[in-house]
């Protein structure tokens, strides 16, 4: 079975009603990014960051996966589909995707500030955290999010997947967020690449053979399914 590796950004979840970060009117227009999403901001005012992500979780519970998320699940009928996402929501998982690698963390999880390997999944009935929240070991917790000024721990795993891809797909991203945007350059030469975005960024020639589908994620994934179902 061919390996289909899909890199997704905010555009795939925007159609479900989630606020994006970088677009006009997005979250960074409403909140100073370094206050609510940086390491220094967390050290300076952890209460603000806890509340910011409490609010994001409440918003997440109000939305559902869209047809683009479900379309990637459908492609598992014909391909070994591996999703690499910049998104911190759980919409890929809720749509049933079997393999999801989160580059920037997971909104519905927190982790110990003493032991990073102690990661806990929150539930709809237990969403709220604060600087006073403790785990079963008595350790304070923080959002399981990769803040600005922090390393992206799953990037090596993501580049390994990109290298193994028989087909590579990029959905709903401006290709301006690094290191995620550089995944294109790890794909083997000659590998078919599809880029789905209503406002696609310019693709450097060294990125290889890229087919652009200039549509929103829901429409673009429907087109992708048609194309790939004919070549599977």
JSON list of C-alpha atoms in Angstrom, two decimals:
[
{"chain": "A", "resi": 1, "resn": "UNK", "atom": "CA", "xyz": [0.00, 0.00, 0.00]},
{"chain": "A", "resi": 2, "resn": "UNK", "atom": "CA", "xyz": [1.42, 3.38, -0.99]},
{"chain": "A", "resi": 3, "resn": "UNK", "atom": "CA", "xyz": [2.21, 5.86, 1.78]},
{"chain": "A", "resi": 4, "resn": "UNK", "atom": "CA", "xyz": [0.24, 9.10, 1.53]},
{"chain": "A", "resi": 5, "resn": "UNK", "atom": "CA", "xyz": [1.66, 11.76, 3.86]},
{"chain": "A", "resi": 6, "resn": "UNK", "atom": "CA", "xyz": [-0.50, 14.82, 4.48]},
{"chain": "A", "resi": 7, "resn": "UNK", "atom": "CA", "xyz": [0.69, 18.05, 6.12]},
{"chain": "A", "resi": 8, "resn": "UNK", "atom": "CA", "xyz": [-2.23, 20.14, 7.38]},
{"chain": "A", "resi": 9, "resn": "UNK", "atom": "CA", "xyz": [-2.48, 23.70, 8.68]},
{"chain": "A", "resi": 10, "resn": "UNK", "atom": "CA", "xyz": [-5.12, 26.02, 10.06]},
{"chain": "A", "resi": 11, "resn": "UNK", "atom": "CA", "xyz": [-7.06, 26.15, 6.79]},
{"chain": "A", "resi": 12, "resn": "UNK", "atom": "CA", "xyz": [-8.43, 22.63, 7.21]},
{"chain": "A", "resi": 13, "resn": "UNK", "atom": "CA", "xyz": [-9.96, 23.46, 10.60]},
{"chain": "A", "resi": 14, "resn": "UNK", "atom": "CA", "xyz": [-11.12, 26.98, 9.72]},
{"chain": "A", "resi": 15, "resn": "UNK", "atom": "CA", "xyz": [-14.03, 25.51, 7.77]},
{"chain": "A", "resi": 16, "resn": "UNK", "atom": "CA", "xyz": [-15.19, 23.83, 10.96]},
{"chain": "A", "resi": 17, "resn": "UNK", "atom": "CA", "xyz": [-15.44, 27.28, 12.56]},
{"chain": "A", "resi": 18, "resn": "UNK", "atom": "CA", "xyz": [-12.20, 27.39, 14.54]},
{"chain": "A", "resi": 19, "resn": "UNK", "atom": "CA", "xyz": [-10.41, 30.72, 14.68]},
{"chain": "A", "resi": 20, "resn": "UNK", "atom": "CA", "xyz": [-7.14, 30.78, 12.78]},
{"chain": "A", "resi": 21, "resn": "UNK", "atom": "CA", "xyz": [-4.07, 32.44, 14.25]},
{"chain": "A", "resi": 22, "resn": "UNK", "atom": "CA", "xyz": [-2.43, 34.27, 11.35]},
{"chain": "A", "resi": 23, "resn": "UNK", "atom": "CA", "xyz": [-5.23, 35.31, 8.99]},
{"chain": "A", "resi": 24, "resn": "UNK", "atom": "CA", "xyz": [-6.74, 38.79, 9.08]},
{"chain": "A", "resi": 25, "resn": "UNK", "atom": "CA", "xyz": [-9.05, 38.90, 12.08]},
{"chain": "A", "resi": 26, "resn": "UNK", "atom": "CA", "xyz": [-7.36, 35.82, 13.53]},
{"chain": "A", "resi": 27, "resn": "UNK", "atom": "CA", "xyz": [-6.26, 35.25, 17.09]},
{"chain": "A", "resi": 28, "resn": "UNK", "atom": "CA", "xyz": [-2.97, 37.11, 16.70]},
{"chain": "A", "resi": 29, "resn": "UNK", "atom": "CA", "xyz": [-4.95, 40.24, 15.82]},
{"chain": "A", "resi": 30, "resn": "UNK", "atom": "CA", "xyz": [-6.77, 39.92, 19.14]},
{"chain": "A", "resi": 31, "resn": "UNK", "atom": "CA", "xyz": [-4.02, 38.73, 21.47]},
{"chain": "A", "resi": 32, "resn": "UNK", "atom": "CA", "xyz": [-0.33, 39.73, 21.62]},
{"chain": "A", "resi": 33, "resn": "UNK", "atom": "CA", "xyz": [1.28, 36.53, 20.41]},
{"chain": "A", "resi": 34, "resn": "UNK", "atom": "CA", "xyz": [4.27, 36.71, 22.74]},
{"chain": "A", "resi": 35, "resn": "UNK", "atom": "CA", "xyz": [1.95, 37.14, 25.71]},
{"chain": "A", "resi": 36, "resn": "UNK", "atom": "CA", "xyz": [-0.17, 34.05, 25.11]},
{"chain": "A", "resi": 37, "resn": "UNK", "atom": "CA", "xyz": [1.98, 31.67, 23.09]},
{"chain": "A", "resi": 38, "resn": "UNK", "atom": "CA", "xyz": [5.63, 32.07, 24.04]},
{"chain": "A", "resi": 39, "resn": "UNK", "atom": "CA", "xyz": [7.89, 30.56, 26.67]},
{"chain": "A", "resi": 40, "resn": "UNK", "atom": "CA", "xyz": [8.68, 34.00, 28.06]},
{"chain": "A", "resi": 41, "resn": "UNK", "atom": "CA", "xyz": [4.97, 34.85, 28.18]},
{"chain": "A", "resi": 42, "resn": "UNK", "atom": "CA", "xyz": [4.26, 31.71, 30.18]},
{"chain": "A", "resi": 43, "resn": "UNK", "atom": "CA", "xyz": [7.00, 32.53, 32.68]},
{"chain": "A", "resi": 44, "resn": "UNK", "atom": "CA", "xyz": [5.78, 36.11, 32.93]},
{"chain": "A", "resi": 45, "resn": "UNK", "atom": "CA", "xyz": [2.03, 35.46, 33.26]},
{"chain": "A", "resi": 46, "resn": "UNK", "atom": "CA", "xyz": [1.04, 31.78, 33.43]},
{"chain": "A", "resi": 47, "resn": "UNK", "atom": "CA", "xyz": [-2.51, 32.64, 34.46]},
{"chain": "A", "resi": 48, "resn": "UNK", "atom": "CA", "xyz": [-3.12, 34.46, 31.18]},
{"chain": "A", "resi": 49, "resn": "UNK", "atom": "CA", "xyz": [-1.87, 31.52, 29.12]},
{"chain": "A", "resi": 50, "resn": "UNK", "atom": "CA", "xyz": [-3.89, 28.97, 31.08]},
{"chain": "A", "resi": 51, "resn": "UNK", "atom": "CA", "xyz": [-7.03, 31.02, 30.52]},
{"chain": "A", "resi": 52, "resn": "UNK", "atom": "CA", "xyz": [-6.22, 31.56, 26.83]},
{"chain": "A", "resi": 53, "resn": "UNK", "atom": "CA", "xyz": [-6.06, 27.80, 26.26]},
{"chain": "A", "resi": 54, "resn": "UNK", "atom": "CA", "xyz": [-9.10, 27.16, 28.47]},
{"chain": "A", "resi": 55, "resn": "UNK", "atom": "CA", "xyz": [-10.99, 29.41, 26.06]},
{"chain": "A", "resi": 56, "resn": "UNK", "atom": "CA", "xyz": [-9.57, 27.61, 23.01]},
{"chain": "A", "resi": 57, "resn": "UNK", "atom": "CA", "xyz": [-10.73, 24.27, 24.46]},
{"chain": "A", "resi": 58, "resn": "UNK", "atom": "CA", "xyz": [-14.24, 25.55, 25.05]},
{"chain": "A", "resi": 59, "resn": "UNK", "atom": "CA", "xyz": [-14.36, 26.72, 21.44]},
{"chain": "A", "resi": 60, "resn": "UNK", "atom": "CA", "xyz": [-13.09, 23.36, 20.22]},
{"chain": "A", "resi": 61, "resn": "UNK", "atom": "CA", "xyz": [-15.94, 21.51, 21.90]},
{"chain": "A", "resi": 62, "resn": "UNK", "atom": "CA", "xyz": [-18.45, 23.56, 19.90]},
{"chain": "A", "resi": 63, "resn": "UNK", "atom": "CA", "xyz": [-17.18, 22.47, 16.46]},
{"chain": "A", "resi": 64, "resn": "UNK", "atom": "CA", "xyz": [-17.05, 19.23, 14.50]},
{"chain": "A", "resi": 65, "resn": "UNK", "atom": "CA", "xyz": [-14.71, 17.75, 11.89]},
{"chain": "A", "resi": 66, "resn": "UNK", "atom": "CA", "xyz": [-15.60, 18.77, 8.34]},
{"chain": "A", "resi": 67, "resn": "UNK", "atom": "CA", "xyz": [-15.63, 16.84, 5.08]},
{"chain": "A", "resi": 68, "resn": "UNK", "atom": "CA", "xyz": [-11.92, 17.51, 4.53]},
{"chain": "A", "resi": 69, "resn": "UNK", "atom": "CA", "xyz": [-11.07, 15.71, 7.79]},
{"chain": "A", "resi": 70, "resn": "UNK", "atom": "CA", "xyz": [-13.41, 12.86, 6.88]},
{"chain": "A", "resi": 71, "resn": "UNK", "atom": "CA", "xyz": [-12.00, 12.77, 3.36]},
{"chain": "A", "resi": 72, "resn": "UNK", "atom": "CA", "xyz": [-8.52, 12.03, 4.68]},
{"chain": "A", "resi": 73, "resn": "UNK", "atom": "CA", "xyz": [-10.00, 9.16, 6.65]},
{"chain": "A", "resi": 74, "resn": "UNK", "atom": "CA", "xyz": [-11.67, 7.85, 3.49]},
{"chain": "A", "resi": 75, "resn": "UNK", "atom": "CA", "xyz": [-8.32, 7.80, 1.70]},
{"chain": "A", "resi": 76, "resn": "UNK", "atom": "CA", "xyz": [-7.21, 5.15, 4.20]},
{"chain": "A", "resi": 77, "resn": "UNK", "atom": "CA", "xyz": [-9.28, 2.71, 2.12]},
{"chain": "A", "resi": 78, "resn": "UNK", "atom": "CA", "xyz": [-6.60, 2.90, -0.59]},
{"chain": "A", "resi": 79, "resn": "UNK", "atom": "CA", "xyz": [-3.49, 4.34, 1.06]},
{"chain": "A", "resi": 80, "resn": "UNK", "atom": "CA", "xyz": [-1.39, 4.19, 4.20]},
{"chain": "A", "resi": 81, "resn": "UNK", "atom": "CA", "xyz": [-2.31, 7.73, 5.28]},
{"chain": "A", "resi": 82, "resn": "UNK", "atom": "CA", "xyz": [-0.11, 9.58, 7.76]},
{"chain": "A", "resi": 83, "resn": "UNK", "atom": "CA", "xyz": [-1.22, 13.03, 8.88]},
{"chain": "A", "resi": 84, "resn": "UNK", "atom": "CA", "xyz": [1.28, 15.61, 10.10]},
{"chain": "A", "resi": 85, "resn": "UNK", "atom": "CA", "xyz": [-0.57, 18.61, 11.50]},
{"chain": "A", "resi": 86, "resn": "UNK", "atom": "CA", "xyz": [0.39, 22.04, 12.72]},
{"chain": "A", "resi": 87, "resn": "UNK", "atom": "CA", "xyz": [-3.04, 22.26, 14.36]},
{"chain": "A", "resi": 88, "resn": "UNK", "atom": "CA", "xyz": [-3.48, 21.71, 18.06]},
{"chain": "A", "resi": 89, "resn": "UNK", "atom": "CA", "xyz": [-7.14, 20.66, 17.76]},
{"chain": "A", "resi": 90, "resn": "UNK", "atom": "CA", "xyz": [-8.29, 17.03, 17.74]},
{"chain": "A", "resi": 91, "resn": "UNK", "atom": "CA", "xyz": [-10.49, 17.17, 14.63]},
{"chain": "A", "resi": 92, "resn": "UNK", "atom": "CA", "xyz": [-8.37, 14.68, 12.67]},
{"chain": "A", "resi": 93, "resn": "UNK", "atom": "CA", "xyz": [-8.69, 12.17, 15.51]},
{"chain": "A", "resi": 94, "resn": "UNK", "atom": "CA", "xyz": [-12.42, 12.79, 15.85]},
{"chain": "A", "resi": 95, "resn": "UNK", "atom": "CA", "xyz": [-12.83, 12.17, 12.12]},
{"chain": "A", "resi": 96, "resn": "UNK", "atom": "CA", "xyz": [-11.14, 8.79, 12.59]},
{"chain": "A", "resi": 97, "resn": "UNK", "atom": "CA", "xyz": [-7.67, 9.30, 11.13]},
{"chain": "A", "resi": 98, "resn": "UNK", "atom": "CA", "xyz": [-5.47, 6.41, 12.24]},
{"chain": "A", "resi": 99, "resn": "UNK", "atom": "CA", "xyz": [-2.11, 8.18, 12.35]},
{"chain": "A", "resi": 100, "resn": "UNK", "atom": "CA", "xyz": [-1.81, 11.83, 13.42]},
{"chain": "A", "resi": 101, "resn": "UNK", "atom": "CA", "xyz": [1.48, 13.50, 14.36]},
{"chain": "A", "resi": 102, "resn": "UNK", "atom": "CA", "xyz": [1.06, 16.89, 16.07]},
{"chain": "A", "resi": 103, "resn": "UNK", "atom": "CA", "xyz": [3.94, 19.29, 15.48]},
{"chain": "A", "resi": 104, "resn": "UNK", "atom": "CA", "xyz": [2.76, 22.08, 17.77]},
{"chain": "A", "resi": 105, "resn": "UNK", "atom": "CA", "xyz": [1.17, 20.13, 20.59]},
{"chain": "A", "resi": 106, "resn": "UNK", "atom": "CA", "xyz": [-2.38, 19.17, 21.51]},
{"chain": "A", "resi": 107, "resn": "UNK", "atom": "CA", "xyz": [-5.01, 21.46, 22.94]},
{"chain": "A", "resi": 108, "resn": "UNK", "atom": "CA", "xyz": [-6.85, 18.75, 24.86]},
{"chain": "A", "resi": 109, "resn": "UNK", "atom": "CA", "xyz": [-3.72, 17.69, 26.72]},
{"chain": "A", "resi": 110, "resn": "UNK", "atom": "CA", "xyz": [-1.57, 19.09, 29.51]},
{"chain": "A", "resi": 111, "resn": "UNK", "atom": "CA", "xyz": [1.73, 17.88, 30.84]},
{"chain": "A", "resi": 112, "resn": "UNK", "atom": "CA", "xyz": [3.73, 17.93, 34.03]},
{"chain": "A", "resi": 113, "resn": "UNK", "atom": "CA", "xyz": [6.17, 20.82, 34.36]},
{"chain": "A", "resi": 114, "resn": "UNK", "atom": "CA", "xyz": [8.53, 18.48, 36.20]},
{"chain": "A", "resi": 115, "resn": "UNK", "atom": "CA", "xyz": [8.35, 15.43, 33.93]},
{"chain": "A", "resi": 116, "resn": "UNK", "atom": "CA", "xyz": [7.59, 16.20, 30.28]},
{"chain": "A", "resi": 117, "resn": "UNK", "atom": "CA", "xyz": [6.76, 12.54, 29.61]},
{"chain": "A", "resi": 118, "resn": "UNK", "atom": "CA", "xyz": [3.77, 12.77, 31.95]},
{"chain": "A", "resi": 119, "resn": "UNK", "atom": "CA", "xyz": [1.05, 13.91, 29.53]},
{"chain": "A", "resi": 120, "resn": "UNK", "atom": "CA", "xyz": [-2.62, 13.94, 30.46]},
{"chain": "A", "resi": 121, "resn": "UNK", "atom": "CA", "xyz": [-5.73, 14.10, 28.26]},
{"chain": "A", "resi": 122, "resn": "UNK", "atom": "CA", "xyz": [-8.45, 16.44, 29.45]},
{"chain": "A", "resi": 123, "resn": "UNK", "atom": "CA", "xyz": [-12.13, 15.61, 29.15]},
{"chain": "A", "resi": 124, "resn": "UNK", "atom": "CA", "xyz": [-15.12, 17.81, 28.25]},
{"chain": "A", "resi": 125, "resn": "UNK", "atom": "CA", "xyz": [-16.06, 17.78, 31.93]},
{"chain": "A", "resi": 126, "resn": "UNK", "atom": "CA", "xyz": [-12.56, 18.71, 33.04]},
{"chain": "A", "resi": 127, "resn": "UNK", "atom": "CA", "xyz": [-11.21, 21.38, 30.70]},
{"chain": "A", "resi": 128, "resn": "UNK", "atom": "CA", "xyz": [-10.06, 24.16, 32.99]},
{"chain": "A", "resi": 129, "resn": "UNK", "atom": "CA", "xyz": [-6.49, 24.49, 34.22]},
{"chain": "A", "resi": 130, "resn": "UNK", "atom": "CA", "xyz": [-4.65, 27.20, 36.13]},
{"chain": "A", "resi": 131, "resn": "UNK", "atom": "CA", "xyz": [-1.24, 27.70, 37.71]},
{"chain": "A", "resi": 132, "resn": "UNK", "atom": "CA", "xyz": [-2.68, 25.93, 40.77]},
{"chain": "A", "resi": 133, "resn": "UNK", "atom": "CA", "xyz": [-3.61, 22.74, 38.87]},
{"chain": "A", "resi": 134, "resn": "UNK", "atom": "CA", "xyz": [-1.60, 19.73, 40.00]},
{"chain": "A", "resi": 135, "resn": "UNK", "atom": "CA", "xyz": [-1.30, 16.19, 38.66]},
{"chain": "A", "resi": 136, "resn": "UNK", "atom": "CA", "xyz": [-1.48, 13.01, 40.73]},
{"chain": "A", "resi": 137, "resn": "UNK", "atom": "CA", "xyz": [2.18, 13.47, 41.69]},
{"chain": "A", "resi": 138, "resn": "UNK", "atom": "CA", "xyz": [1.62, 16.98, 42.97]},
{"chain": "A", "resi": 139, "resn": "UNK", "atom": "CA", "xyz": [3.38, 18.59, 40.02]},
{"chain": "A", "resi": 140, "resn": "UNK", "atom": "CA", "xyz": [2.08, 21.75, 38.34]},
{"chain": "A", "resi": 141, "resn": "UNK", "atom": "CA", "xyz": [0.93, 21.31, 34.74]},
{"chain": "A", "resi": 142, "resn": "UNK", "atom": "CA", "xyz": [1.07, 23.45, 31.61]},
{"chain": "A", "resi": 143, "resn": "UNK", "atom": "CA", "xyz": [-0.67, 23.28, 28.23]},
{"chain": "A", "resi": 144, "resn": "UNK", "atom": "CA", "xyz": [0.81, 20.53, 26.04]},
{"chain": "A", "resi": 145, "resn": "UNK", "atom": "CA", "xyz": [1.59, 23.15, 23.41]},
{"chain": "A", "resi": 146, "resn": "UNK", "atom": "CA", "xyz": [4.86, 24.04, 21.68]},
{"chain": "A", "resi": 147, "resn": "UNK", "atom": "CA", "xyz": [5.27, 27.71, 22.52]},
{"chain": "A", "resi": 148, "resn": "UNK", "atom": "CA", "xyz": [7.29, 30.16, 20.49]},
{"chain": "A", "resi": 149, "resn": "UNK", "atom": "CA", "xyz": [10.92, 30.01, 21.70]},
{"chain": "A", "resi": 150, "resn": "UNK", "atom": "CA", "xyz": [10.62, 26.24, 22.22]},
{"chain": "A", "resi": 151, "resn": "UNK", "atom": "CA", "xyz": [11.89, 23.39, 20.06]},
{"chain": "A", "resi": 152, "resn": "UNK", "atom": "CA", "xyz": [9.48, 21.31, 17.96]},
{"chain": "A", "resi": 153, "resn": "UNK", "atom": "CA", "xyz": [10.09, 17.83, 19.38]},
{"chain": "A", "resi": 154, "resn": "UNK", "atom": "CA", "xyz": [8.19, 15.90, 16.69]},
{"chain": "A", "resi": 155, "resn": "UNK", "atom": "CA", "xyz": [9.91, 17.54, 13.74]},
{"chain": "A", "resi": 156, "resn": "UNK", "atom": "CA", "xyz": [12.41, 14.72, 13.21]},
{"chain": "A", "resi": 157, "resn": "UNK", "atom": "CA", "xyz": [9.55, 12.21, 13.09]},
{"chain": "A", "resi": 158, "resn": "UNK", "atom": "CA", "xyz": [7.77, 14.47, 10.58]},
{"chain": "A", "resi": 159, "resn": "UNK", "atom": "CA", "xyz": [10.80, 14.69, 8.29]},
{"chain": "A", "resi": 160, "resn": "UNK", "atom": "CA", "xyz": [11.14, 10.91, 8.40]},
{"chain": "A", "resi": 161, "resn": "UNK", "atom": "CA", "xyz": [7.53, 10.58, 7.22]},
{"chain": "A", "resi": 162, "resn": "UNK", "atom": "CA", "xyz": [8.09, 13.15, 4.46]},
{"chain": "A", "resi": 163, "resn": "UNK", "atom": "CA", "xyz": [11.08, 11.16, 3.19]},
{"chain": "A", "resi": 164, "resn": "UNK", "atom": "CA", "xyz": [9.00, 7.95, 3.10]},
{"chain": "A", "resi": 165, "resn": "UNK", "atom": "CA", "xyz": [6.07, 9.49, 1.22]},
{"chain": "A", "resi": 166, "resn": "UNK", "atom": "CA", "xyz": [4.96, 8.02, -2.09]},
{"chain": "A", "resi": 167, "resn": "UNK", "atom": "CA", "xyz": [2.55, 10.95, -2.36]},
{"chain": "A", "resi": 168, "resn": "UNK", "atom": "CA", "xyz": [2.78, 14.16, -0.34]},
{"chain": "A", "resi": 169, "resn": "UNK", "atom": "CA", "xyz": [-0.12, 16.56, 0.26]},
{"chain": "A", "resi": 170, "resn": "UNK", "atom": "CA", "xyz": [-0.17, 20.01, 1.86]},
{"chain": "A", "resi": 171, "resn": "UNK", "atom": "CA", "xyz": [-3.54, 21.38, 2.98]},
{"chain": "A", "resi": 172, "resn": "UNK", "atom": "CA", "xyz": [-4.55, 24.77, 4.34]},
{"chain": "A", "resi": 173, "resn": "UNK", "atom": "CA", "xyz": [-1.24, 26.39, 5.14]},
{"chain": "A", "resi": 174, "resn": "UNK", "atom": "CA", "xyz": [0.53, 29.55, 4.02]},
{"chain": "A", "resi": 175, "resn": "UNK", "atom": "CA", "xyz": [3.90, 27.74, 3.99]},
{"chain": "A", "resi": 176, "resn": "UNK", "atom": "CA", "xyz": [5.21, 30.54, 6.19]},
{"chain": "A", "resi": 177, "resn": "UNK", "atom": "CA", "xyz": [5.39, 28.63, 9.48]},
{"chain": "A", "resi": 178, "resn": "UNK", "atom": "CA", "xyz": [8.76, 27.01, 10.05]},
{"chain": "A", "resi": 179, "resn": "UNK", "atom": "CA", "xyz": [9.98, 24.40, 10.51]},
{"chain": "A", "resi": 180, "resn": "UNK", "atom": "CA", "xyz": [6.71, 22.83, 9.22]},
{"chain": "A", "resi": 181, "resn": "UNK", "atom": "CA", "xyz": [6.92, 24.67, 5.89]},
{"chain": "A", "resi": 182, "resn": "UNK", "atom": "CA", "xyz": [10.26, 23.03, 5.15]},
{"chain": "A", "resi": 183, "resn": "UNK", "atom": "CA", "xyz": [8.77, 19.51, 5.06]},
{"chain": "A", "resi": 184, "resn": "UNK", "atom": "CA", "xyz": [8.36, 19.89, 1.28]},
{"chain": "A", "resi": 185, "resn": "UNK", "atom": "CA", "xyz": [12.13, 19.82, 0.92]},
{"chain": "A", "resi": 186, "resn": "UNK", "atom": "CA", "xyz": [12.42, 16.41, 2.58]},
{"chain": "A", "resi": 187, "resn": "UNK", "atom": "CA", "xyz": [10.18, 14.70, 0.02]},
{"chain": "A", "resi": 188, "resn": "UNK", "atom": "CA", "xyz": [12.03, 12.45, -2.43]},
{"chain": "A", "resi": 189, "resn": "UNK", "atom": "CA", "xyz": [12.58, 13.91, -5.90]},
{"chain": "A", "resi": 190, "resn": "UNK", "atom": "CA", "xyz": [9.88, 12.82, -8.32]},
{"chain": "A", "resi": 191, "resn": "UNK", "atom": "CA", "xyz": [7.26, 12.26, -5.62]},
{"chain": "A", "resi": 192, "resn": "UNK", "atom": "CA", "xyz": [3.86, 13.72, -6.59]},
{"chain": "A", "resi": 193, "resn": "UNK", "atom": "CA", "xyz": [2.97, 16.69, -4.37]},
{"chain": "A", "resi": 194, "resn": "UNK", "atom": "CA", "xyz": [-0.48, 18.29, -4.09]},
{"chain": "A", "resi": 195, "resn": "UNK", "atom": "CA", "xyz": [-1.03, 21.68, -2.46]},
{"chain": "A", "resi": 196, "resn": "UNK", "atom": "CA", "xyz": [-4.61, 22.55, -1.47]},
{"chain": "A", "resi": 197, "resn": "UNK", "atom": "CA", "xyz": [-5.30, 26.14, -0.41]},
{"chain": "A", "resi": 198, "resn": "UNK", "atom": "CA", "xyz": [-7.67, 28.85, -1.64]},
{"chain": "A", "resi": 199, "resn": "UNK", "atom": "CA", "xyz": [-4.78, 31.33, -1.65]},
{"chain": "A", "resi": 200, "resn": "UNK", "atom": "CA", "xyz": [-1.71, 29.18, -2.33]},
{"chain": "A", "resi": 201, "resn": "UNK", "atom": "CA", "xyz": [1.71, 30.55, -1.59]},
{"chain": "A", "resi": 202, "resn": "UNK", "atom": "CA", "xyz": [4.40, 30.67, -4.24]},
{"chain": "A", "resi": 203, "resn": "UNK", "atom": "CA", "xyz": [6.20, 27.35, -4.51]},
{"chain": "A", "resi": 204, "resn": "UNK", "atom": "CA", "xyz": [9.98, 27.49, -5.01]},
{"chain": "A", "resi": 205, "resn": "UNK", "atom": "CA", "xyz": [11.18, 25.43, -8.00]},
{"chain": "A", "resi": 206, "resn": "UNK", "atom": "CA", "xyz": [13.29, 23.21, -5.75]},
{"chain": "A", "resi": 207, "resn": "UNK", "atom": "CA", "xyz": [10.11, 21.89, -4.11]},
{"chain": "A", "resi": 208, "resn": "UNK", "atom": "CA", "xyz": [9.63, 19.62, -7.12]},
{"chain": "A", "resi": 209, "resn": "UNK", "atom": "CA", "xyz": [6.51, 18.60, -9.01]},
{"chain": "A", "resi": 210, "resn": "UNK", "atom": "CA", "xyz": [3.64, 20.36, -7.21]},
{"chain": "A", "resi": 211, "resn": "UNK", "atom": "CA", "xyz": [0.02, 20.26, -8.37]},
{"chain": "A", "resi": 212, "resn": "UNK", "atom": "CA", "xyz": [-1.86, 23.23, -6.94]},
{"chain": "A", "resi": 213, "resn": "UNK", "atom": "CA", "xyz": [-5.57, 22.90, -6.11]},
{"chain": "A", "resi": 214, "resn": "UNK", "atom": "CA", "xyz": [-6.60, 26.48, -5.35]},
{"chain": "A", "resi": 215, "resn": "UNK", "atom": "CA", "xyz": [-9.70, 25.69, -3.34]},
{"chain": "A", "resi": 216, "resn": "UNK", "atom": "CA", "xyz": [-10.79, 25.55, 0.31]},
{"chain": "A", "resi": 217, "resn": "UNK", "atom": "CA", "xyz": [-9.88, 22.33, 2.10]},
{"chain": "A", "resi": 218, "resn": "UNK", "atom": "CA", "xyz": [-13.34, 20.74, 1.83]},
{"chain": "A", "resi": 219, "resn": "UNK", "atom": "CA", "xyz": [-13.52, 21.23, -1.93]},
{"chain": "A", "resi": 220, "resn": "UNK", "atom": "CA", "xyz": [-9.85, 20.50, -2.50]},
{"chain": "A", "resi": 221, "resn": "UNK", "atom": "CA", "xyz": [-9.87, 17.22, -0.60]},
{"chain": "A", "resi": 222, "resn": "UNK", "atom": "CA", "xyz": [-12.92, 16.13, -2.61]},
{"chain": "A", "resi": 223, "resn": "UNK", "atom": "CA", "xyz": [-10.91, 16.82, -5.79]},
{"chain": "A", "resi": 224, "resn": "UNK", "atom": "CA", "xyz": [-7.91, 15.00, -4.32]},
{"chain": "A", "resi": 225, "resn": "UNK", "atom": "CA", "xyz": [-10.03, 11.92, -3.59]},
{"chain": "A", "resi": 226, "resn": "UNK", "atom": "CA", "xyz": [-11.21, 11.88, -7.20]},
{"chain": "A", "resi": 227, "resn": "UNK", "atom": "CA", "xyz": [-7.65, 12.20, -8.52]},
{"chain": "A", "resi": 228, "resn": "UNK", "atom": "CA", "xyz": [-6.14, 9.61, -6.21]},
{"chain": "A", "resi": 229, "resn": "UNK", "atom": "CA", "xyz": [-8.98, 7.12, -6.55]},
{"chain": "A", "resi": 230, "resn": "UNK", "atom": "CA", "xyz": [-8.20, 6.99, -10.27]},
{"chain": "A", "resi": 231, "resn": "UNK", "atom": "CA", "xyz": [-4.47, 6.38, -9.74]},
{"chain": "A", "resi": 232, "resn": "UNK", "atom": "CA", "xyz": [-4.47, 4.11, -6.69]}
]
